[in-house]
Amino acid sequence: MEIQKAVIFDLDGVIVHTDIYHYRAWKELADRLGVPFDETANNRLRGVSRMESLEIILENGEFSRLPATEKAALADRKNETYKALLQAMSPADLSPEVRGTLETLRKQGVRMAIGSSSRNAGLILEKIGLEGFFDAVSDGNNITNSKPDPEVFLKAAGFLCVRPQDCIVVEDADAGIEAAHRAGMKAVAMGDAVRAGRGDWNIAFFPELLSIFL
Ligand code: B16
Ligand code: MG
């Protein structure tokens, strides 16, 4: 029997550039609190959960000692700002290169899943017109531990009924590359993950994936 191969795509920073909206929403919160935060610090938040992101932003100041309920309220507020920014998204936010590559892989019968730390993955997929496109979606709603823990990718492989060693992950976060390797999967790095240098392949342009997968 032929072994099924599959691709697991990270969402934010790979399929679509919601990373800029995360940045704007965290920046609004950080400025209100008077906590320093810039795009370099933002790179540390890629792939990690909402609450872990907040802990990173608050780590060196007085707010790091806030009670858990107040931290949860800050994270909720950031999420409301983020979701308001997501409302403006539409299928036009899915680039022609990403759409065309996904469609080519679909025609070739490649199994495809989303492996995202985000609890907003369903909303984003709906906004960009990819609701129902993937064979499986593993996201922040079905995991206990976010990247670099391998859970999100192992669950995606399980949903696809494909062995972890037969999956390749596409990631923009160094934490996501580590998660893939800990899951026993190879990983393609793009964006910020290229700089960290731990991917099995590096790409600058999404359609380069076709020469890796086909
Ligand atoms: P949410 P990904 C991740 O998405 C983001 O990279 C990360 O910055 C964010 O904190 C995390 O989702 C949680 O997102 O607040 O929407 O639940 O890159 O794993 O697709
Ligand atoms: Mg990402």
Coordinates of C-alpha atoms and ligand atoms in Angstrom, one line a residue:
M1 CA 0.0 0.0 0.0
E2 CA 1.3 3.5 -0.9
I3 CA 2.3 5.6 2.2
Q4 CA 0.2 8.7 2.5
K5 CA 2.3 11.9 2.6
A6 CA 1.0 15.1 4.1
V7 CA 1.8 18.8 4.6
I8 CA 0.9 20.7 7.7
F9 CA 0.8 24.5 7.3
D10 CA 1.2 27.0 10.1
L11 CA -1.4 29.7 9.6
D12 CA -0.3 33.1 11.0
G13 CA 2.8 34.2 9.0
V14 CA 2.6 31.3 6.5
I15 CA -0.8 31.1 4.8
V16 CA -1.8 34.7 5.7
H17 CA -0.1 37.7 7.3
T18 CA -2.2 38.1 10.4
D19 CA 1.2 38.5 12.3
I20 CA 0.9 42.3 11.6
Y21 CA -2.5 42.4 13.3
H22 CA -1.1 40.5 16.3
Y23 CA 1.7 43.0 16.5
R24 CA -0.6 46.0 16.3
A25 CA -2.9 44.6 19.0
W26 CA 0.0 43.8 21.4
K27 CA 1.6 47.2 20.7
E28 CA -1.6 49.0 21.6
L29 CA -1.7 47.1 24.9
A30 CA 2.0 47.6 25.6
D31 CA 1.8 51.3 24.9
R32 CA -1.2 51.7 27.2
L33 CA 0.8 50.0 30.0
G34 CA 4.0 51.9 29.2
V35 CA 5.8 48.6 28.5
P36 CA 8.5 48.6 25.8
F37 CA 7.6 46.5 22.8
D38 CA 8.8 46.6 19.2
E39 CA 8.9 44.3 16.1
T40 CA 12.0 42.5 17.2
A41 CA 10.3 41.6 20.5
N42 CA 7.3 40.6 18.5
N43 CA 9.3 37.9 16.7
R44 CA 9.5 36.1 20.0
L45 CA 5.7 35.7 20.1
R46 CA 5.5 33.8 16.8
G47 CA 3.8 30.5 17.3
V48 CA 3.5 30.8 21.1
S49 CA 0.1 31.0 22.8
R50 CA -1.7 34.2 23.8
M51 CA -1.0 33.9 27.5
E52 CA 2.7 33.0 26.9
S53 CA 2.9 36.0 24.6
L54 CA 1.6 38.2 27.4
E55 CA 4.1 36.8 29.9
I56 CA 7.0 37.6 27.4
I57 CA 5.7 41.2 27.0
L58 CA 5.4 41.8 30.7
E59 CA 8.5 39.7 31.7
N60 CA 10.8 42.4 33.0
G61 CA 8.5 44.9 34.6
E62 CA 6.1 45.4 37.5
F63 CA 3.2 44.0 35.6
S64 CA 4.8 40.5 35.6
R65 CA 3.6 40.1 39.2
L66 CA -0.1 40.9 38.4
P67 CA -2.6 38.3 39.6
A68 CA -3.7 35.7 37.0
T69 CA -7.2 37.1 36.7
E70 CA -5.8 40.6 35.7
K71 CA -3.4 39.0 33.2
A72 CA -6.3 37.1 31.7
A73 CA -8.2 40.4 31.4
L74 CA -5.3 42.0 29.6
A75 CA -5.0 39.0 27.2
D76 CA -8.8 39.2 26.5
R77 CA -8.5 42.9 25.8
K78 CA -5.7 42.3 23.3
N79 CA -7.8 39.5 21.7
E80 CA -10.7 41.9 21.2
T81 CA -8.4 44.4 19.5
Y82 CA -7.0 41.6 17.3
K83 CA -10.4 40.2 16.4
A84 CA -11.6 43.7 15.4
L85 CA -8.6 44.0 13.0
L86 CA -9.5 40.5 11.6
Q87 CA -13.0 41.7 10.7
A88 CA -11.6 43.7 7.8
M89 CA -10.0 40.6 6.2
S90 CA -11.5 39.0 3.1
P91 CA -10.4 36.4 0.5
A92 CA -8.4 39.3 -1.1
D93 CA -5.9 38.8 1.8
L94 CA -5.0 35.4 0.5
S95 CA -2.2 36.0 -2.0
P96 CA -2.5 34.6 -5.5
E97 CA 0.8 32.7 -4.9
V98 CA -0.5 30.9 -1.8
R99 CA -3.9 30.2 -3.3
G100 CA -2.4 28.8 -6.5
T101 CA 0.1 26.6 -4.7
L102 CA -2.6 25.2 -2.4
E103 CA -4.8 24.5 -5.4
T104 CA -1.9 22.7 -7.3
L105 CA -1.2 20.6 -4.2
R106 CA -4.9 19.7 -3.9
K107 CA -5.1 18.6 -7.6
Q108 CA -2.0 16.4 -7.0
G109 CA -3.8 14.7 -4.1
V110 CA -1.5 15.9 -1.3
R111 CA -3.2 15.7 2.1
M112 CA -3.1 19.1 3.8
A113 CA -3.8 20.3 7.4
I114 CA -3.4 23.5 9.4
G115 CA -1.3 23.3 12.5
S116 CA -1.7 26.7 14.3
S117 CA -1.4 27.8 18.0
S118 CA -4.2 30.3 17.4
R119 CA -7.7 30.0 18.9
N120 CA -8.9 32.3 16.1
A121 CA -7.8 29.9 13.3
G122 CA -11.4 29.1 12.3
L123 CA -12.4 32.8 12.0
I124 CA -9.3 33.6 9.9
L125 CA -9.9 30.6 7.5
E126 CA -13.5 31.7 7.1
K127 CA -12.5 35.3 6.4
I128 CA -10.0 34.4 3.7
G129 CA -12.3 31.9 2.1
L130 CA -10.5 28.7 3.1
E131 CA -13.1 27.4 5.5
G132 CA -13.5 23.6 4.7
F133 CA -10.5 23.6 2.3
F134 CA -8.0 21.7 4.5
D135 CA -8.4 18.0 5.3
A136 CA -7.9 18.8 9.0
V137 CA -7.4 21.8 11.3
S138 CA -5.4 21.4 14.5
D139 CA -5.3 24.7 16.4
G140 CA -5.2 26.4 19.8
N141 CA -8.6 25.1 20.7
N142 CA -7.5 21.4 20.6
I143 CA -4.1 21.7 22.4
T144 CA -2.8 22.0 26.0
N145 CA 0.7 23.0 25.1
S146 CA 1.7 25.4 22.3
K147 CA 4.8 25.4 20.1
P148 CA 7.6 24.5 20.6
D149 CA 5.7 21.5 22.1
P150 CA 4.9 19.1 19.3
E151 CA 1.3 18.6 20.3
V152 CA -0.4 20.7 17.6
F153 CA 1.4 18.9 14.8
L154 CA 1.0 15.4 16.3
K155 CA -2.8 16.1 16.6
A156 CA -2.9 17.3 13.0
A157 CA -1.2 14.0 11.8
G158 CA -3.7 12.1 13.9
F159 CA -6.6 13.9 12.4
L160 CA -5.2 13.1 8.9
C161 CA -4.5 9.5 9.8
V162 CA -0.9 10.0 8.6
R163 CA 2.2 8.9 10.4
P164 CA 4.3 11.9 11.9
Q165 CA 7.4 10.9 9.9
D166 CA 5.3 11.2 6.7
C167 CA 4.4 14.8 7.4
I168 CA 6.3 18.0 6.4
V169 CA 5.5 21.2 8.3
V170 CA 5.7 24.7 6.8
E171 CA 6.5 27.4 9.5
D172 CA 7.5 31.0 10.0
A173 CA 8.4 30.6 13.7
D174 CA 11.5 29.1 15.1
A175 CA 9.4 27.6 17.9
G176 CA 7.3 25.9 15.2
I177 CA 10.4 24.4 13.5
E178 CA 11.4 23.0 16.9
A179 CA 7.9 21.7 17.4
A180 CA 8.0 19.9 14.0
H181 CA 11.3 18.3 14.8
R182 CA 10.1 17.2 18.2
A183 CA 7.1 15.6 16.5
G184 CA 9.5 13.6 14.2
M185 CA 8.6 15.7 11.1
K186 CA 10.8 17.7 8.7
A187 CA 10.2 21.4 8.4
V188 CA 10.3 24.1 5.7
A189 CA 11.3 27.5 7.1
M190 CA 10.0 30.8 5.7
G191 CA 10.1 34.4 7.0
D192 CA 11.5 34.8 10.5
A193 CA 12.3 31.1 10.8
V194 CA 14.8 31.3 8.0
R195 CA 16.9 33.8 10.0
A196 CA 17.0 31.3 12.9
G197 CA 18.4 28.7 10.5
R198 CA 16.9 25.4 11.8
G199 CA 14.7 24.5 8.9
D200 CA 15.3 21.4 6.7
W201 CA 14.6 23.7 3.7
N202 CA 14.4 27.5 3.5
I203 CA 12.1 29.3 1.1
A204 CA 11.6 32.9 0.2
F205 CA 8.6 32.5 -2.1
F206 CA 5.6 30.2 -1.3
P207 CA 5.4 28.4 -4.7
E208 CA 8.9 27.0 -4.0
L209 CA 7.0 24.5 -2.0
L210 CA 5.9 22.7 -5.2
S211 CA 9.5 21.7 -5.9
I212 CA 9.8 20.2 -2.4
F213 CA 6.4 18.4 -2.3
L214 CA 5.8 17.3 -5.9
Ligands
B16_1 P1 -4.5 33.6 19.3 P2 0.4 30.3 14.4 C1 0.0 31.8 16.6 O1 -0.4 31.4 15.3 C2 0.7 33.2 16.4 O2 1.9 33.1 15.6 C3 1.1 33.7 17.8 O3 1.7 35.0 17.6 C4 -0.2 33.8 18.6 O4 0.1 34.2 20.0 C5 -0.8 32.4 18.7 O5 -1.1 32.0 17.4 C6 -2.1 32.4 19.5 O6 -3.1 33.2 18.8 O7 -4.3 34.7 20.3 O8 -5.3 34.0 18.1 O9 -5.1 32.4 19.9 O10 1.6 31.1 13.9 O11 0.7 29.1 15.2 O12 -0.6 30.1 13.3
MG2 MG 3.2 31.4 12.4

